[in-house]
Coordinates of C-alpha atoms in Angstrom, one line a residue:
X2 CA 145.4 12.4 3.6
X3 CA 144.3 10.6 6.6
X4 CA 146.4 8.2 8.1
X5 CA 145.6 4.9 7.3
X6 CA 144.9 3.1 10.8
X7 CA 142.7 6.1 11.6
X8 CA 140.7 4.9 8.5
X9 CA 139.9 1.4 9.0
X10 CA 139.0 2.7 12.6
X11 CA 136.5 5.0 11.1
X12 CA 135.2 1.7 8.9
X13 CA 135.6 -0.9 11.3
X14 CA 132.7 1.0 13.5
X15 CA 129.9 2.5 10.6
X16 CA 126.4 2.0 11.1
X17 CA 126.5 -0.5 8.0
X18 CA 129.4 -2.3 9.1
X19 CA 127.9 -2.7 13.1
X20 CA 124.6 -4.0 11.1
X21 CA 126.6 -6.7 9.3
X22 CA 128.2 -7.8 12.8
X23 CA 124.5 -7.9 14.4
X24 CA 123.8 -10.9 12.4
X25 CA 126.2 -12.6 14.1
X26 CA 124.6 -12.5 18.0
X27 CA 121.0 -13.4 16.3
X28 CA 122.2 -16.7 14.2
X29 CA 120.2 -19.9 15.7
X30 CA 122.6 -22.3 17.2
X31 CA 121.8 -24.8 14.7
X32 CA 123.5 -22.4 12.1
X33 CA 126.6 -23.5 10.9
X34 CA 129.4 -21.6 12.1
X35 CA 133.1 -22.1 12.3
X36 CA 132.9 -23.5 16.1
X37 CA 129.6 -26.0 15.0
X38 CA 128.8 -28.6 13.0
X39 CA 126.1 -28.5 9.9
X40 CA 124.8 -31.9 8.5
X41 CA 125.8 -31.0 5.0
X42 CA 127.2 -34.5 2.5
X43 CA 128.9 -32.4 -0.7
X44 CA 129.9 -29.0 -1.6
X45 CA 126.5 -28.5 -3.5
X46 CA 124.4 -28.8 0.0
X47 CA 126.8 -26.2 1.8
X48 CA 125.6 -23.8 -1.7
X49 CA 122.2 -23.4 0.3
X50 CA 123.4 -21.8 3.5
X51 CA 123.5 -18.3 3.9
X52 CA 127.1 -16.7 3.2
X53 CA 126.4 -16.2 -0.4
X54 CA 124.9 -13.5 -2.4
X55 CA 122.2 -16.2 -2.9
X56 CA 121.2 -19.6 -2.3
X57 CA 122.0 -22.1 -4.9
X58 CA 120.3 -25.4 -5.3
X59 CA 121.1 -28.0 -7.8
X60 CA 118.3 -29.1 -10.6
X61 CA 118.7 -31.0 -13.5
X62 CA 122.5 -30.2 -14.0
X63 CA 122.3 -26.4 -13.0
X64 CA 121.3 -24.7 -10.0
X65 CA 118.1 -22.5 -9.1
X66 CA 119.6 -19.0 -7.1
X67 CA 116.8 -17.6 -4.8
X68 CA 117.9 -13.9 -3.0
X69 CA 116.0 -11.4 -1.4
X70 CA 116.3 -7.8 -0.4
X71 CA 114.7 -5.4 2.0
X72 CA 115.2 -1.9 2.0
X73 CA 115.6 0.2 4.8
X74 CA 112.2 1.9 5.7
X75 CA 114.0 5.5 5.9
X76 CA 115.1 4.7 2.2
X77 CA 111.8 4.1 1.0
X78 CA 110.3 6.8 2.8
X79 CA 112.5 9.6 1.5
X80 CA 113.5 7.7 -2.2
X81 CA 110.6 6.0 -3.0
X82 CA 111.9 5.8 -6.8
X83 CA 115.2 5.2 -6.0
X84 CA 114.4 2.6 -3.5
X85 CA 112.4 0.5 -5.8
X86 CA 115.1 0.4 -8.7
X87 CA 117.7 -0.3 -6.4
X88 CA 116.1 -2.7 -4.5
X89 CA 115.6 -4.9 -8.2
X90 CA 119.3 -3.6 -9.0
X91 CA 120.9 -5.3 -5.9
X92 CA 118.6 -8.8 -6.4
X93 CA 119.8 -8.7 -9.9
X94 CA 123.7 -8.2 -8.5
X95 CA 123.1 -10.7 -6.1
X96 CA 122.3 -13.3 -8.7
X97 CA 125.5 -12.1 -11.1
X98 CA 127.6 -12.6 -8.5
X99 CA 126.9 -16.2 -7.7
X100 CA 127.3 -16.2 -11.9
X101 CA 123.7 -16.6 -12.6
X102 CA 121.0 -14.8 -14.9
X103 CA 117.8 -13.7 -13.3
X104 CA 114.6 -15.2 -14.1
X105 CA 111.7 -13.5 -12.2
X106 CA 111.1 -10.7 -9.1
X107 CA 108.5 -10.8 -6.6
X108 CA 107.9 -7.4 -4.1
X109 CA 106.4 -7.0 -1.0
X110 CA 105.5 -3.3 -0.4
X111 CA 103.7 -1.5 2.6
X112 CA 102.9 2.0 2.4
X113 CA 100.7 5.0 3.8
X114 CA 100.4 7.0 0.9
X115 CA 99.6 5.7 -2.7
X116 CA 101.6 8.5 -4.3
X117 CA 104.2 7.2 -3.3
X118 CA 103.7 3.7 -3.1
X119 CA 103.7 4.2 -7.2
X120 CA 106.7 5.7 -7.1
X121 CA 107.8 2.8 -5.2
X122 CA 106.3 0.1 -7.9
X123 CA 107.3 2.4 -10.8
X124 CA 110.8 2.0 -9.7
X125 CA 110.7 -1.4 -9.7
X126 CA 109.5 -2.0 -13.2
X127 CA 111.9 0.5 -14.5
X128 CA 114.4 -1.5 -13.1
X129 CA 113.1 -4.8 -14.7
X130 CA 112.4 -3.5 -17.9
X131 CA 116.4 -2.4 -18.1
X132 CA 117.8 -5.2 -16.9
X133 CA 115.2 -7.4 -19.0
X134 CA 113.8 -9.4 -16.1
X135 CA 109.8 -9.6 -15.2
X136 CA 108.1 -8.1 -12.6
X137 CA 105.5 -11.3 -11.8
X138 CA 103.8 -10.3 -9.0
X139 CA 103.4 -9.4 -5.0
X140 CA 101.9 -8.2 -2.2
X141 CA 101.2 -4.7 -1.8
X142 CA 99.6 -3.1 1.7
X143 CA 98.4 0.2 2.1
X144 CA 97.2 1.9 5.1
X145 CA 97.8 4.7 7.4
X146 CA 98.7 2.4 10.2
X147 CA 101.8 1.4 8.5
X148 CA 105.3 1.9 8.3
X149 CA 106.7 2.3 4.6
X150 CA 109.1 -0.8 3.6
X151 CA 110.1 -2.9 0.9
X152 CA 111.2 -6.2 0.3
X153 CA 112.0 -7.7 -3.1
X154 CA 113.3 -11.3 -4.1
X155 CA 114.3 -12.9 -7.0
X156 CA 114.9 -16.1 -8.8
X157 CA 117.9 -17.0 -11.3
X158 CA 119.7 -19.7 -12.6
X159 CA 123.6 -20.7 -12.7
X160 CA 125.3 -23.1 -15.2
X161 CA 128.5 -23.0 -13.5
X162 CA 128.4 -21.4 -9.6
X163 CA 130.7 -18.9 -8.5
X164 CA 131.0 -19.0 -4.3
X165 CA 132.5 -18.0 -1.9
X166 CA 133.2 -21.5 -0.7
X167 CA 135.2 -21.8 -3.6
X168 CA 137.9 -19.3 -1.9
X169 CA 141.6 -20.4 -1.5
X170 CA 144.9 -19.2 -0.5
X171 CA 147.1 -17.6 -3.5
X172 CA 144.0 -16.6 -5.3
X173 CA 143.9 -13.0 -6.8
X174 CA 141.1 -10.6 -5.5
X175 CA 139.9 -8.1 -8.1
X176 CA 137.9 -5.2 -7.7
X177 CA 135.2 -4.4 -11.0
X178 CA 133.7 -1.7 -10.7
X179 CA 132.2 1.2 -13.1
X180 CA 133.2 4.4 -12.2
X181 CA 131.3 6.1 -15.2
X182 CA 128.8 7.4 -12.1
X183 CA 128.0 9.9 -9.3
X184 CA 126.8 9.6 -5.8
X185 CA 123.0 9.8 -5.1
X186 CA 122.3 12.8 -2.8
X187 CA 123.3 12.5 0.7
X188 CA 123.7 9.1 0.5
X189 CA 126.3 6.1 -0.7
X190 CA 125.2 4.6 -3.1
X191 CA 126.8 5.6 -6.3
X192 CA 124.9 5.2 -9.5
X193 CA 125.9 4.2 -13.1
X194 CA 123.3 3.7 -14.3
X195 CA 121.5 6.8 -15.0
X196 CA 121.4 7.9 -19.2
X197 CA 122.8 4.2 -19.8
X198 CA 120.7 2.1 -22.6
X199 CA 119.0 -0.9 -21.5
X200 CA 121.4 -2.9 -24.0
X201 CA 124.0 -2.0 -22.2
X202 CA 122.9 -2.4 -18.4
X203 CA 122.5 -5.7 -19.7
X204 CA 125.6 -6.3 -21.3
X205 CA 127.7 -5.8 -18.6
X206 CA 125.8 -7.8 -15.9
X207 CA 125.7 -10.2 -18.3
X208 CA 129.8 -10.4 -17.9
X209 CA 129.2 -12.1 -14.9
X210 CA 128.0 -15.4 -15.6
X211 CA 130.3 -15.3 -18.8
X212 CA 133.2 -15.5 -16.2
X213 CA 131.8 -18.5 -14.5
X214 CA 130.7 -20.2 -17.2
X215 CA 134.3 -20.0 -19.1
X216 CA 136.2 -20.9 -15.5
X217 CA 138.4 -17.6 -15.3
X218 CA 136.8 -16.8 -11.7
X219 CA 135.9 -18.9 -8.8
X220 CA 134.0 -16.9 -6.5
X221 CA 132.6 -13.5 -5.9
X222 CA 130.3 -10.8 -4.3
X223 CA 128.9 -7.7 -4.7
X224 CA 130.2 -4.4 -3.5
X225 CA 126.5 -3.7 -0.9
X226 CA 125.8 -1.8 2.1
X227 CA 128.7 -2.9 4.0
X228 CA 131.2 -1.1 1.6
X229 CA 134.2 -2.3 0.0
X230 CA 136.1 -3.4 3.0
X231 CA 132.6 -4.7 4.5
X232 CA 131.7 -6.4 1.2
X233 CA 135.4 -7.9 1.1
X234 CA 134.5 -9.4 4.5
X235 CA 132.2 -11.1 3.3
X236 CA 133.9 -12.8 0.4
X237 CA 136.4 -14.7 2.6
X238 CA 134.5 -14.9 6.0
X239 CA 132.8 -18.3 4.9
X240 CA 136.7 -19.8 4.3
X241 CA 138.3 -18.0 7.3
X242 CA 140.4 -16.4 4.6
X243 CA 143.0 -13.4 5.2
X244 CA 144.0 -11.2 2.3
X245 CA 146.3 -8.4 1.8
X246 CA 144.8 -5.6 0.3
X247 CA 146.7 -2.6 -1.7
X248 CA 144.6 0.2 -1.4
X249 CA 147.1 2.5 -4.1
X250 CA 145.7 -0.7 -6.9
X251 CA 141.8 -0.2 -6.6
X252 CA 139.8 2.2 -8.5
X253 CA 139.2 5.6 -7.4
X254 CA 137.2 8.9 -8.5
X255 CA 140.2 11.1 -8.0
X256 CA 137.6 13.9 -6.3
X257 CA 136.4 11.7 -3.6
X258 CA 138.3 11.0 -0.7
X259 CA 139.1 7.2 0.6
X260 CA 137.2 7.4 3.9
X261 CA 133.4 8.3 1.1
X262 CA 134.9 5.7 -1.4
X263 CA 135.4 2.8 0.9
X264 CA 131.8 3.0 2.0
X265 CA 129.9 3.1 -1.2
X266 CA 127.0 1.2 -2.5
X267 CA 127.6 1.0 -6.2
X268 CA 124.9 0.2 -8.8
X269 CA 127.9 -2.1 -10.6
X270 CA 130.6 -3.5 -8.5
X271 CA 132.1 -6.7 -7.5
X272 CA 134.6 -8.7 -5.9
X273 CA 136.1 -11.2 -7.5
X274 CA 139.0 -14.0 -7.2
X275 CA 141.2 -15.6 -9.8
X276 CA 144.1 -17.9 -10.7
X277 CA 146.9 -15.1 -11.6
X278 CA 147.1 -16.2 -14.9
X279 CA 143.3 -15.4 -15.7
X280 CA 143.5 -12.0 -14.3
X281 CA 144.5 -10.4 -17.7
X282 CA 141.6 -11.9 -19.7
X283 CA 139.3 -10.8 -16.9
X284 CA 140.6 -7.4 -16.8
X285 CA 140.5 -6.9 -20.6
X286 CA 136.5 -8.8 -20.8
X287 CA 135.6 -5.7 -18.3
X288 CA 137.7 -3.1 -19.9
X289 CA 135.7 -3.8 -23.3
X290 CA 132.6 -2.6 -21.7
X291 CA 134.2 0.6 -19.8
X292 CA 134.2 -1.0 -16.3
X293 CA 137.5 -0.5 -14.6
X294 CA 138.9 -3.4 -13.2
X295 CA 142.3 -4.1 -11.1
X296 CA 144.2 -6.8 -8.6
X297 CA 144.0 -5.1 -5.4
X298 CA 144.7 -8.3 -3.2
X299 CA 145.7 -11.8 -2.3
X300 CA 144.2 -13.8 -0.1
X301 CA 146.1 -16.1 2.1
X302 CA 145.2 -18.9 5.0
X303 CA 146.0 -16.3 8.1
X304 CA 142.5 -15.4 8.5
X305 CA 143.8 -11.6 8.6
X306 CA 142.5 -8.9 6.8
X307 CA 145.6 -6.2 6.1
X308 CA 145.5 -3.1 4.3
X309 CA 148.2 -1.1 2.7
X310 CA 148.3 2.5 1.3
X311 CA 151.8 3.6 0.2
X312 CA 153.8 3.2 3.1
X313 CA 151.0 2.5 5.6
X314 CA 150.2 -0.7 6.9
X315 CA 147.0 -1.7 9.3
X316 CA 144.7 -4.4 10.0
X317 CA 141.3 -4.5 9.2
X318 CA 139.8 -7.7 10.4
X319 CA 141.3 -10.8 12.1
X320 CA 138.9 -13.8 11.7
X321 CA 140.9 -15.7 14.7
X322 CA 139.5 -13.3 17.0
X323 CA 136.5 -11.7 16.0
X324 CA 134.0 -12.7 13.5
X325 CA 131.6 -10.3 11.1
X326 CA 128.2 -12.0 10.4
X327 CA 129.5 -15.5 11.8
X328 CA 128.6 -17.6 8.3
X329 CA 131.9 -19.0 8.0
X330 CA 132.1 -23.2 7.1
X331 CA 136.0 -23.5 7.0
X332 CA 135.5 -27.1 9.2
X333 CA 132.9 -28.2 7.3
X334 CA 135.0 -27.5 4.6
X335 CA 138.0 -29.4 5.8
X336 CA 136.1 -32.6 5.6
X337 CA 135.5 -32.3 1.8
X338 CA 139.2 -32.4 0.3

């Protein structure tokens, strides 16, 4: 096994991880940050600022969810099928996460071959017809002159939000994710959703806004490109929280080694918190439709990111000194309690 600070050296410094921390040096300076100011009045405004999965603004008691996704050309070039589902996969996550249900997708597609710009759109509305969400339109560009790429965005709807704003210290961090699945070849992304009814693709993004809606979770975010660890960034970065993190607790194919597993892309996971006495009834809710689910962390207020495996301890992050994609609000924060 490889030692552990070797590891989180290895994922501190993937190409994923380094594209997280580039959004960082291109955020405007009148993005809020921890070290500015943003002219936010209330909790809900702060929802509309990039940090989350999606944007959340309230209407008429609820709030509208707007995401978007682009794929990386390179992707679309060599997956074109796979790059279209997924690309309507991650929207759809994106919206879970934040506890919503997804209403509608849009797609922006450029292409120089029509073959496979088809394989591109067919992808899509495979996607949308399994997760029950319309395909209502786009823009589509064809041409030898271009490159090929896809973008795809989507809007939803939340009763109750779940955030990452909402994170605090003493919350439990738990890790859903379905391990029913195999990698795609020669890449990360691990699918689950391959000879899986539409019924039940369905049900189980559907657990999401269940969770919100009954108050068992506060925030969460879905396991993307930047991995696990990345992803788990992410979560607490807007609240400059720490965590520890027990890597011996999270869900593992027993056939794939830690330094593949940290990195993946999966077609179902998230990161959640929780109040410890709600962790049970969370587990169980994802348990009942074959998702594993564990603890694998607490967060705390020392902005530091530590990782254990058996008797191994390293740090992954440290907030105080470095930050990942720079959307953190903890000030603006401070002035709301």
């Amino acid at each position: 096994m490889m030692e552990l600070n070797q590891l989180l050296e290895i994922l501190r410094h993937t190409p994923a991880m380094q594209s997280k921390q580039a959004i960082a040096s291109s955020i405007s300076t009148n993005t809020v940050s921890a070290n500015t100011t943003c002219h936010v009045d209330s909790l809900d405004s702060l929802y509309a600022y990039p940090g989350d999965d999606a944007a959340a603004l309230p209407l008429n008691g609820q709030y509208v969810l707007h995401a978007c996704e682009g794929m990386l050309p390179n992707f679309v070039a060599n997956h074109p099928y796979f790059a279209g589902w997924s690309a309507v996969m991650a929207n759809i996550s994106d919206i879970a996460a934040m506890g919503g249900r997804a209403l509608s997708v849009v797609n922006s597609l450029w292409h120089t071959n029509s073959k496979q710009a088809q394989l591109l759109m067919q992808g899509m509305q495979d996607a949308c017809r399994a997760y029950g969400v319309p395909l209502v339109g786009g823009h589509t560009n064809l041409g030898t002159v271009y490159q090929p790429a896809l973008s795809v965005a989507i809007q939803g709807t939340a009763r109750k939000l779940l955030s990452v704003l909402h994170v605090k210290p003493q919350q439990k961090i738990l890790m859903a994710l379905n391990l029913q699945g195999q990698f795609h070849p020669n890449t990360t992304y691990w699918k689950s959703f391959e000879h899986v009814s539409d019924c039940v693709l369905q049900s189980q993004i559907a657990l999401l806004p269940q969770l919100a809606e009954t108050a068992l979770v506060h925030a969460a975010r879905d396991i993307s490109n930047a991995g696990i660890l990345g992803s788990l960034l992410m979560l607490l970065e807007a609240t400059a929280s720490g965590a520890h993190i027990n890597l011996d607790a999270m869900p593992k194919p027993d056939d794939v080694d830690w330094s593949k597993w940290l990195q993946i892309f999966p077609s179902f996971g998230f990161l959640l918190t929780a109040n410890v006495d709600k962790c049970e009834e969370i587990i169980e809710l994802f348990h009942s439709q074959d998702i594993a689910c564990t603890v694998i962390a607490e967060t705390n207020v020392s902005g530091v990111v530590t990782v254990q495996q058996q008797q191994q301890h390293g740090i992954f992050w440290d907030f105080n000194n470095q930050v990942f994609t720079g959307f953190c609000y903890a000030n603006v924060l401070k002035t709301f309690n």
